[in-house]
């Protein structure tokens, strides 16, 4: 039985609407990235309390904090960002979220990512240490234009930092958008460190994001392999089918539902149970 979740701010800016649609699809978990057009780490205490009450009203739990940690330039000032990481841990604990998504810093255009390796690893180690006294697991997303955008450097991060607080999030569309065939070129290398799956797909030809199974993200092959080896984590829908925003994309209820159906159709065809 696999557990579905989703970046529900792609449904609407209004948090109640986000939860209503998610619950209507049968989701029991959600990934919280923003509410009322405000990043999850910028919500004040009263807003976080309202968010918690709304989640409870719809019977929803939080799978992960979709944080922007590490989504700054490697040349930006780091100490304030480390404090933001500590706050992210506090928010995750408040919402009883087992995971926090993070990134490994944007590399300046034209620079060789490997030339910034030492600084990336130093900063990522500090981020992991900020979660050391919690039960929260940090999952690194393979975003475009950051250090950990391709499988080799994702592996470098997780093995070099070597922290029980750090795992990998698997995003097939992001791999496709940097010219990688995810399953063929990355699965066997990264599988031992993958703790969280993000569901979106893309076309190698031009990077266009499409529903799961309609692109070159080798989603079906990955799903079969994960099922065969007993993976039992979260699968978080991140449709990215609508207008792009500061947080991701506003797909709306209809396109979010389309993405949910495409993925659950794959699970149904493979005989994989989900909730």
PDB file of C-alpha atoms in Angstrom:
ATOM      1  CA  UNK A   1       0.000   0.000   0.000  1.00  0.00           C
ATOM      2  CA  UNK A   2       1.671   3.200  -1.195  1.00  0.00           C
ATOM      3  CA  UNK A   3       0.918   6.613   0.308  1.00  0.00           C
ATOM      4  CA  UNK A   4      -0.022   9.474  -2.018  1.00  0.00           C
ATOM      5  CA  UNK A   5       0.518  13.130  -1.239  1.00  0.00           C
ATOM      6  CA  UNK A   6       0.790  16.318  -3.281  1.00  0.00           C
ATOM      7  CA  UNK A   7       1.910  19.927  -3.498  1.00  0.00           C
ATOM      8  CA  UNK A   8      -1.594  21.207  -2.915  1.00  0.00           C
ATOM      9  CA  UNK A   9      -0.730  24.874  -3.400  1.00  0.00           C
ATOM     10  CA  UNK A  10      -0.888  24.021  -7.105  1.00  0.00           C
ATOM     11  CA  UNK A  11      -4.664  23.720  -6.628  1.00  0.00           C
ATOM     12  CA  UNK A  12      -5.327  27.207  -5.286  1.00  0.00           C
ATOM     13  CA  UNK A  13      -3.801  29.970  -3.166  1.00  0.00           C
ATOM     14  CA  UNK A  14      -6.635  29.469  -0.674  1.00  0.00           C
ATOM     15  CA  UNK A  15      -5.630  26.815   1.836  1.00  0.00           C
ATOM     16  CA  UNK A  16      -9.172  25.636   2.540  1.00  0.00           C
ATOM     17  CA  UNK A  17      -9.706  25.047  -1.178  1.00  0.00           C
ATOM     18  CA  UNK A  18      -6.396  23.188  -1.367  1.00  0.00           C
ATOM     19  CA  UNK A  19      -7.489  20.831   1.397  1.00  0.00           C
ATOM     20  CA  UNK A  20     -11.025  20.405   0.087  1.00  0.00           C
ATOM     21  CA  UNK A  21      -9.840  19.238  -3.340  1.00  0.00           C
ATOM     22  CA  UNK A  22      -7.101  17.021  -1.906  1.00  0.00           C
ATOM     23  CA  UNK A  23      -9.483  15.310   0.491  1.00  0.00           C
ATOM     24  CA  UNK A  24     -12.032  14.941  -2.299  1.00  0.00           C
ATOM     25  CA  UNK A  25      -9.478  12.941  -4.283  1.00  0.00           C
ATOM     26  CA  UNK A  26      -8.974  10.650  -1.316  1.00  0.00           C
ATOM     27  CA  UNK A  27      -5.584  12.007  -0.273  1.00  0.00           C
ATOM     28  CA  UNK A  28      -4.787  11.611   3.399  1.00  0.00           C
ATOM     29  CA  UNK A  29      -1.447  13.397   3.246  1.00  0.00           C
ATOM     30  CA  UNK A  30      -0.370  16.645   1.616  1.00  0.00           C
ATOM     31  CA  UNK A  31       2.861  18.521   1.017  1.00  0.00           C
ATOM     32  CA  UNK A  32       2.695  22.084   2.306  1.00  0.00           C
ATOM     33  CA  UNK A  33       4.698  24.645   0.322  1.00  0.00           C
ATOM     34  CA  UNK A  34       2.556  27.773   0.546  1.00  0.00           C
ATOM     35  CA  UNK A  35      -0.835  28.900   1.832  1.00  0.00           C
ATOM     36  CA  UNK A  36      -2.745  32.087   0.971  1.00  0.00           C
ATOM     37  CA  UNK A  37       0.105  32.971  -1.379  1.00  0.00           C
ATOM     38  CA  UNK A  38       2.675  32.921   1.449  1.00  0.00           C
ATOM     39  CA  UNK A  39       5.615  30.550   1.693  1.00  0.00           C
ATOM     40  CA  UNK A  40       5.230  27.981   4.474  1.00  0.00           C
ATOM     41  CA  UNK A  41       8.323  29.359   6.250  1.00  0.00           C
ATOM     42  CA  UNK A  42       6.912  32.888   6.225  1.00  0.00           C
ATOM     43  CA  UNK A  43       3.562  32.115   7.870  1.00  0.00           C
ATOM     44  CA  UNK A  44       3.175  33.655  11.302  1.00  0.00           C
ATOM     45  CA  UNK A  45       2.046  31.752  14.397  1.00  0.00           C
ATOM     46  CA  UNK A  46      -1.642  32.587  13.902  1.00  0.00           C
ATOM     47  CA  UNK A  47      -1.544  31.497  10.245  1.00  0.00           C
ATOM     48  CA  UNK A  48       0.185  28.247  11.150  1.00  0.00           C
ATOM     49  CA  UNK A  49      -2.491  27.601  13.767  1.00  0.00           C
ATOM     50  CA  UNK A  50      -5.229  28.178  11.174  1.00  0.00           C
ATOM     51  CA  UNK A  51      -3.386  25.891   8.788  1.00  0.00           C
ATOM     52  CA  UNK A  52      -3.241  23.126  11.398  1.00  0.00           C
ATOM     53  CA  UNK A  53      -6.945  23.496  12.180  1.00  0.00           C
ATOM     54  CA  UNK A  54      -7.843  23.339   8.493  1.00  0.00           C
ATOM     55  CA  UNK A  55      -5.767  20.209   7.960  1.00  0.00           C
ATOM     56  CA  UNK A  56      -7.525  18.574  10.909  1.00  0.00           C
ATOM     57  CA  UNK A  57     -10.932  19.612   9.576  1.00  0.00           C
ATOM     58  CA  UNK A  58     -10.269  17.711   6.351  1.00  0.00           C
ATOM     59  CA  UNK A  59      -8.529  14.761   7.991  1.00  0.00           C
ATOM     60  CA  UNK A  60      -5.176  15.512   6.382  1.00  0.00           C
ATOM     61  CA  UNK A  61      -1.635  14.946   7.633  1.00  0.00           C
ATOM     62  CA  UNK A  62       1.533  16.557   6.269  1.00  0.00           C
ATOM     63  CA  UNK A  63       4.018  14.336   4.432  1.00  0.00           C
ATOM     64  CA  UNK A  64       6.636  17.031   3.909  1.00  0.00           C
ATOM     65  CA  UNK A  65       7.403  20.715   4.188  1.00  0.00           C
ATOM     66  CA  UNK A  66       8.041  21.891   0.630  1.00  0.00           C
ATOM     67  CA  UNK A  67      10.640  24.380   1.752  1.00  0.00           C
ATOM     68  CA  UNK A  68      12.829  26.689  -0.375  1.00  0.00           C
ATOM     69  CA  UNK A  69      15.908  25.823   1.705  1.00  0.00           C
ATOM     70  CA  UNK A  70      18.989  25.681  -0.516  1.00  0.00           C
ATOM     71  CA  UNK A  71      17.227  27.480  -3.341  1.00  0.00           C
ATOM     72  CA  UNK A  72      19.604  30.429  -3.226  1.00  0.00           C
ATOM     73  CA  UNK A  73      22.871  31.105  -5.040  1.00  0.00           C
ATOM     74  CA  UNK A  74      25.940  29.377  -3.667  1.00  0.00           C
ATOM     75  CA  UNK A  75      27.406  32.909  -3.498  1.00  0.00           C
ATOM     76  CA  UNK A  76      24.611  34.292  -1.295  1.00  0.00           C
ATOM     77  CA  UNK A  77      25.110  34.907   2.409  1.00  0.00           C
ATOM     78  CA  UNK A  78      24.597  31.617   4.235  1.00  0.00           C
ATOM     79  CA  UNK A  79      24.106  32.313   8.004  1.00  0.00           C
ATOM     80  CA  UNK A  80      20.596  33.809   7.583  1.00  0.00           C
ATOM     81  CA  UNK A  81      19.668  30.810   5.446  1.00  0.00           C
ATOM     82  CA  UNK A  82      20.889  28.424   8.118  1.00  0.00           C
ATOM     83  CA  UNK A  83      18.589  30.174  10.593  1.00  0.00           C
ATOM     84  CA  UNK A  84      15.761  29.682   8.109  1.00  0.00           C
ATOM     85  CA  UNK A  85      16.608  25.980   8.093  1.00  0.00           C
ATOM     86  CA  UNK A  86      16.258  25.856  11.875  1.00  0.00           C
ATOM     87  CA  UNK A  87      12.859  27.494  11.522  1.00  0.00           C
ATOM     88  CA  UNK A  88      11.893  24.911   8.893  1.00  0.00           C
ATOM     89  CA  UNK A  89      12.613  22.166  11.423  1.00  0.00           C
ATOM     90  CA  UNK A  90      10.393  23.937  13.952  1.00  0.00           C
ATOM     91  CA  UNK A  91       7.565  24.167  11.407  1.00  0.00           C
ATOM     92  CA  UNK A  92       7.959  20.510  10.464  1.00  0.00           C
ATOM     93  CA  UNK A  93       7.768  19.480  14.107  1.00  0.00           C
ATOM     94  CA  UNK A  94       4.730  21.691  14.652  1.00  0.00           C
ATOM     95  CA  UNK A  95       2.926  20.091  11.712  1.00  0.00           C
ATOM     96  CA  UNK A  96       4.265  16.598  12.531  1.00  0.00           C
ATOM     97  CA  UNK A  97       5.809  16.372   9.070  1.00  0.00           C
ATOM     98  CA  UNK A  98       8.432  13.628   8.747  1.00  0.00           C
ATOM     99  CA  UNK A  99      10.255  15.268   5.818  1.00  0.00           C
ATOM    100  CA  UNK A 100      11.567  18.652   4.668  1.00  0.00           C
ATOM    101  CA  UNK A 101      12.463  19.171   1.027  1.00  0.00           C
ATOM    102  CA  UNK A 102      15.617  21.153   0.260  1.00  0.00           C
ATOM    103  CA  UNK A 103      18.046  21.971  -2.557  1.00  0.00           C
ATOM    104  CA  UNK A 104      21.807  22.259  -3.083  1.00  0.00           C
ATOM    105  CA  UNK A 105      22.205  25.892  -4.188  1.00  0.00           C
ATOM    106  CA  UNK A 106      22.077  27.523  -7.592  1.00  0.00           C
ATOM    107  CA  UNK A 107      25.370  27.640  -9.458  1.00  0.00           C
ATOM    108  CA  UNK A 108      26.145  30.911 -11.300  1.00  0.00           C
ATOM    109  CA  UNK A 109      25.551  30.743 -15.028  1.00  0.00           C
ATOM    110  CA  UNK A 110      28.644  29.607 -16.852  1.00  0.00           C
ATOM    111  CA  UNK A 111      30.379  28.256 -13.752  1.00  0.00           C
ATOM    112  CA  UNK A 112      31.418  24.620 -13.450  1.00  0.00           C
ATOM    113  CA  UNK A 113      29.258  23.101 -10.670  1.00  0.00           C
ATOM    114  CA  UNK A 114      32.160  20.911  -9.585  1.00  0.00           C
ATOM    115  CA  UNK A 115      34.212  24.025  -8.853  1.00  0.00           C
ATOM    116  CA  UNK A 116      31.714  24.875  -6.071  1.00  0.00           C
ATOM    117  CA  UNK A 117      31.594  21.367  -4.604  1.00  0.00           C
ATOM    118  CA  UNK A 118      33.372  22.089  -1.325  1.00  0.00           C
ATOM    119  CA  UNK A 119      31.112  25.018  -0.453  1.00  0.00           C
ATOM    120  CA  UNK A 120      27.986  23.065  -1.397  1.00  0.00           C
ATOM    121  CA  UNK A 121      28.982  20.139   0.797  1.00  0.00           C
ATOM    122  CA  UNK A 122      29.927  22.417   3.695  1.00  0.00           C
ATOM    123  CA  UNK A 123      26.581  24.193   3.563  1.00  0.00           C
ATOM    124  CA  UNK A 124      24.555  21.035   3.098  1.00  0.00           C
ATOM    125  CA  UNK A 125      26.326  19.437   6.048  1.00  0.00           C
ATOM    126  CA  UNK A 126      25.372  22.455   8.166  1.00  0.00           C
ATOM    127  CA  UNK A 127      21.751  22.137   7.033  1.00  0.00           C
ATOM    128  CA  UNK A 128      21.727  18.468   7.998  1.00  0.00           C
ATOM    129  CA  UNK A 129      23.263  19.283  11.362  1.00  0.00           C
ATOM    130  CA  UNK A 130      20.447  21.774  11.998  1.00  0.00           C
ATOM    131  CA  UNK A 131      18.053  18.823  11.951  1.00  0.00           C
ATOM    132  CA  UNK A 132      20.283  16.540  14.011  1.00  0.00           C
ATOM    133  CA  UNK A 133      18.253  16.807  17.216  1.00  0.00           C
ATOM    134  CA  UNK A 134      14.916  16.233  15.477  1.00  0.00           C
ATOM    135  CA  UNK A 135      13.189  13.252  13.919  1.00  0.00           C
ATOM    136  CA  UNK A 136      12.847  15.100  10.619  1.00  0.00           C
ATOM    137  CA  UNK A 137      14.511  13.759   7.462  1.00  0.00           C
ATOM    138  CA  UNK A 138      15.766  16.231   4.861  1.00  0.00           C
ATOM    139  CA  UNK A 139      15.239  15.155   1.250  1.00  0.00           C
ATOM    140  CA  UNK A 140      17.322  16.763  -1.480  1.00  0.00           C
ATOM    141  CA  UNK A 141      15.429  17.506  -4.686  1.00  0.00           C
ATOM    142  CA  UNK A 142      17.347  17.318  -7.976  1.00  0.00           C
ATOM    143  CA  UNK A 143      16.302  20.768  -9.207  1.00  0.00           C
ATOM    144  CA  UNK A 144      17.640  22.280 -12.430  1.00  0.00           C
ATOM    145  CA  UNK A 145      20.677  24.585 -12.220  1.00  0.00           C
ATOM    146  CA  UNK A 146      21.656  23.610  -8.686  1.00  0.00           C
ATOM    147  CA  UNK A 147      24.737  21.554  -7.793  1.00  0.00           C
ATOM    148  CA  UNK A 148      22.731  18.346  -7.378  1.00  0.00           C
ATOM    149  CA  UNK A 149      20.950  18.410 -10.721  1.00  0.00           C
ATOM    150  CA  UNK A 150      22.351  15.180 -12.207  1.00  0.00           C
ATOM    151  CA  UNK A 151      22.625  11.712 -10.635  1.00  0.00           C
ATOM    152  CA  UNK A 152      26.407  11.819 -10.127  1.00  0.00           C
ATOM    153  CA  UNK A 153      26.262  14.988  -8.055  1.00  0.00           C
ATOM    154  CA  UNK A 154      23.153  13.873  -6.150  1.00  0.00           C
ATOM    155  CA  UNK A 155      25.124  10.794  -5.135  1.00  0.00           C
ATOM    156  CA  UNK A 156      28.094  12.961  -4.188  1.00  0.00           C
ATOM    157  CA  UNK A 157      25.952  15.081  -1.861  1.00  0.00           C
ATOM    158  CA  UNK A 158      24.260  12.273   0.021  1.00  0.00           C
ATOM    159  CA  UNK A 159      27.359  10.102   0.382  1.00  0.00           C
ATOM    160  CA  UNK A 160      29.764  12.928   1.227  1.00  0.00           C
ATOM    161  CA  UNK A 161      27.500  14.578   3.805  1.00  0.00           C
ATOM    162  CA  UNK A 162      26.778  11.075   5.088  1.00  0.00           C
ATOM    163  CA  UNK A 163      24.105  12.124   7.590  1.00  0.00           C
ATOM    164  CA  UNK A 164      21.197  10.030   8.887  1.00  0.00           C
ATOM    165  CA  UNK A 165      19.153  13.238   8.498  1.00  0.00           C
ATOM    166  CA  UNK A 166      19.714  13.478   4.716  1.00  0.00           C
ATOM    167  CA  UNK A 167      18.144  11.413   1.927  1.00  0.00           C
ATOM    168  CA  UNK A 168      17.178  12.058  -1.691  1.00  0.00           C
ATOM    169  CA  UNK A 169      13.881  13.058  -3.267  1.00  0.00           C
ATOM    170  CA  UNK A 170      13.439  11.612  -6.766  1.00  0.00           C
ATOM    171  CA  UNK A 171      11.973  14.004  -9.339  1.00  0.00           C
ATOM    172  CA  UNK A 172      11.918  12.432 -12.814  1.00  0.00           C
ATOM    173  CA  UNK A 173      10.834  15.586 -14.657  1.00  0.00           C
ATOM    174  CA  UNK A 174      13.743  17.601 -13.275  1.00  0.00           C
ATOM    175  CA  UNK A 175      16.177  14.919 -14.415  1.00  0.00           C
ATOM    176  CA  UNK A 176      14.643  14.936 -17.893  1.00  0.00           C
ATOM    177  CA  UNK A 177      14.973  18.717 -18.060  1.00  0.00           C
ATOM    178  CA  UNK A 178      18.753  18.440 -17.644  1.00  0.00           C
ATOM    179  CA  UNK A 179      19.009  15.726 -20.297  1.00  0.00           C
ATOM    180  CA  UNK A 180      18.978  12.671 -18.031  1.00  0.00           C
ATOM    181  CA  UNK A 181      16.920   9.516 -18.564  1.00  0.00           C
ATOM    182  CA  UNK A 182      16.075   8.986 -14.896  1.00  0.00           C
ATOM    183  CA  UNK A 183      15.588   5.253 -14.586  1.00  0.00           C
ATOM    184  CA  UNK A 184      18.210   4.271 -17.149  1.00  0.00           C
ATOM    185  CA  UNK A 185      20.921   6.611 -15.908  1.00  0.00           C
ATOM    186  CA  UNK A 186      20.140   7.170 -12.235  1.00  0.00           C
ATOM    187  CA  UNK A 187      17.968   4.577 -10.551  1.00  0.00           C
ATOM    188  CA  UNK A 188      20.489   1.891  -9.632  1.00  0.00           C
ATOM    189  CA  UNK A 189      22.983   4.528  -8.504  1.00  0.00           C
ATOM    190  CA  UNK A 190      20.620   6.508  -6.303  1.00  0.00           C
ATOM    191  CA  UNK A 191      17.991   4.018  -5.150  1.00  0.00           C
ATOM    192  CA  UNK A 192      19.741   3.166  -1.821  1.00  0.00           C
ATOM    193  CA  UNK A 193      19.440   6.834  -0.805  1.00  0.00           C
ATOM    194  CA  UNK A 194      15.982   7.692  -2.171  1.00  0.00           C
ATOM    195  CA  UNK A 195      13.432   8.326   0.569  1.00  0.00           C
ATOM    196  CA  UNK A 196      10.748  10.352  -1.190  1.00  0.00           C
ATOM    197  CA  UNK A 197       9.228  10.399  -4.684  1.00  0.00           C
ATOM    198  CA  UNK A 198       7.876  13.458  -6.497  1.00  0.00           C
ATOM    199  CA  UNK A 199       5.518  12.681  -9.349  1.00  0.00           C
ATOM    200  CA  UNK A 200       5.839  14.740 -12.495  1.00  0.00           C
ATOM    201  CA  UNK A 201       7.067  13.907 -15.974  1.00  0.00           C
ATOM    202  CA  UNK A 202       8.615  15.865 -18.843  1.00  0.00           C
ATOM    203  CA  UNK A 203       9.652  15.636 -22.485  1.00  0.00           C
ATOM    204  CA  UNK A 204      13.335  15.380 -23.395  1.00  0.00           C
ATOM    205  CA  UNK A 205      12.708  17.322 -26.616  1.00  0.00           C
ATOM    206  CA  UNK A 206      11.914  20.632 -24.942  1.00  0.00           C
ATOM    207  CA  UNK A 207      11.488  20.061 -21.197  1.00  0.00           C
ATOM    208  CA  UNK A 208       7.713  20.504 -21.257  1.00  0.00           C
ATOM    209  CA  UNK A 209       6.103  19.084 -18.108  1.00  0.00           C
ATOM    210  CA  UNK A 210       3.402  16.489 -18.737  1.00  0.00           C
ATOM    211  CA  UNK A 211       1.368  14.069 -16.642  1.00  0.00           C
ATOM    212  CA  UNK A 212       3.045  10.937 -15.285  1.00  0.00           C
ATOM    213  CA  UNK A 213       3.688   8.377 -18.003  1.00  0.00           C
ATOM    214  CA  UNK A 214       3.283  10.819 -20.906  1.00  0.00           C
ATOM    215  CA  UNK A 215       6.901  11.940 -21.009  1.00  0.00           C
ATOM    216  CA  UNK A 216      10.457  10.641 -20.950  1.00  0.00           C
ATOM    217  CA  UNK A 217      10.768  10.349 -17.170  1.00  0.00           C
ATOM    218  CA  UNK A 218      10.525   6.553 -17.306  1.00  0.00           C
ATOM    219  CA  UNK A 219       7.868   6.720 -14.604  1.00  0.00           C
ATOM    220  CA  UNK A 220       6.383   3.279 -15.264  1.00  0.00           C
ATOM    221  CA  UNK A 221       9.799   1.585 -15.213  1.00  0.00           C
ATOM    222  CA  UNK A 222      10.632   3.374 -11.955  1.00  0.00           C
ATOM    223  CA  UNK A 223       7.311   2.454 -10.366  1.00  0.00           C
ATOM    224  CA  UNK A 224       7.789  -1.199 -11.251  1.00  0.00           C
ATOM    225  CA  UNK A 225      11.290  -1.236  -9.798  1.00  0.00           C
ATOM    226  CA  UNK A 226      10.232   0.534  -6.604  1.00  0.00           C
ATOM    227  CA  UNK A 227       7.377  -1.910  -6.155  1.00  0.00           C
ATOM    228  CA  UNK A 228       9.672  -4.879  -6.765  1.00  0.00           C
ATOM    229  CA  UNK A 229      12.202  -3.757  -4.181  1.00  0.00           C
ATOM    230  CA  UNK A 230       9.631  -2.934  -1.504  1.00  0.00           C
ATOM    231  CA  UNK A 231       9.728   0.872  -1.416  1.00  0.00           C
ATOM    232  CA  UNK A 232       7.133   2.064   1.079  1.00  0.00           C
ATOM    233  CA  UNK A 233       7.384   5.859   1.133  1.00  0.00           C
ATOM    234  CA  UNK A 234       5.440   8.872  -0.087  1.00  0.00           C
ATOM    235  CA  UNK A 235       4.578   9.704  -3.696  1.00  0.00           C
ATOM    236  CA  UNK A 236       3.926  13.431  -3.929  1.00  0.00           C
ATOM    237  CA  UNK A 237       2.080  14.853  -6.942  1.00  0.00           C
ATOM    238  CA  UNK A 238       3.649  18.029  -8.305  1.00  0.00           C
ATOM    239  CA  UNK A 239       1.706  18.569 -11.555  1.00  0.00           C
ATOM    240  CA  UNK A 240       3.369  21.783 -12.827  1.00  0.00           C
ATOM    241  CA  UNK A 241       0.765  21.853 -15.596  1.00  0.00           C
ATOM    242  CA  UNK A 242      -0.440  25.420 -15.125  1.00  0.00           C
ATOM    243  CA  UNK A 243       0.897  28.941 -14.903  1.00  0.00           C
ATOM    244  CA  UNK A 244       4.259  29.172 -13.151  1.00  0.00           C
ATOM    245  CA  UNK A 245       4.419  31.094  -9.887  1.00  0.00           C
ATOM    246  CA  UNK A 246       7.041  32.018  -7.289  1.00  0.00           C
ATOM    247  CA  UNK A 247       6.381  28.684  -5.562  1.00  0.00           C
ATOM    248  CA  UNK A 248       6.004  26.303  -8.486  1.00  0.00           C
ATOM    249  CA  UNK A 249       2.933  26.350 -10.690  1.00  0.00           C
ATOM    250  CA  UNK A 250      -0.751  27.053 -10.207  1.00  0.00           C
ATOM    251  CA  UNK A 251      -2.298  24.086 -11.979  1.00  0.00           C
ATOM    252  CA  UNK A 252      -5.789  24.546 -10.556  1.00  0.00           C
ATOM    253  CA  UNK A 253      -8.210  21.888  -9.405  1.00  0.00           C
ATOM    254  CA  UNK A 254      -8.881  20.454 -12.879  1.00  0.00           C
ATOM    255  CA  UNK A 255      -5.242  19.966 -13.874  1.00  0.00           C
ATOM    256  CA  UNK A 256      -4.263  18.719 -10.405  1.00  0.00           C
ATOM    257  CA  UNK A 257      -7.016  16.122 -10.717  1.00  0.00           C
ATOM    258  CA  UNK A 258      -5.772  15.227 -14.204  1.00  0.00           C
ATOM    259  CA  UNK A 259      -2.284  14.616 -12.778  1.00  0.00           C
ATOM    260  CA  UNK A 260      -3.728  12.540  -9.921  1.00  0.00           C
ATOM    261  CA  UNK A 261      -5.720  10.412 -12.389  1.00  0.00           C
ATOM    262  CA  UNK A 262      -2.726   9.839 -14.674  1.00  0.00           C
ATOM    263  CA  UNK A 263      -0.620   8.558 -11.806  1.00  0.00           C
ATOM    264  CA  UNK A 264      -3.318   6.483 -10.143  1.00  0.00           C
ATOM    265  CA  UNK A 265      -4.154   4.959 -13.547  1.00  0.00           C
ATOM    266  CA  UNK A 266      -0.539   3.728 -13.670  1.00  0.00           C
ATOM    267  CA  UNK A 267      -0.797   2.296 -10.167  1.00  0.00           C
ATOM    268  CA  UNK A 268      -4.093   0.612 -11.007  1.00  0.00           C
ATOM    269  CA  UNK A 269      -2.686  -0.899 -14.190  1.00  0.00           C
ATOM    270  CA  UNK A 270       0.320  -2.234 -12.260  1.00  0.00           C
ATOM    271  CA  UNK A 271      -1.890  -3.642  -9.504  1.00  0.00           C
ATOM    272  CA  UNK A 272      -0.336  -1.442  -6.821  1.00  0.00           C
ATOM    273  CA  UNK A 273      -2.525  -0.420  -3.885  1.00  0.00           C
ATOM    274  CA  UNK A 274      -2.476   3.155  -2.648  1.00  0.00           C
ATOM    275  CA  UNK A 275      -4.124   5.449  -0.156  1.00  0.00           C
TER     276      UNK A 275
END
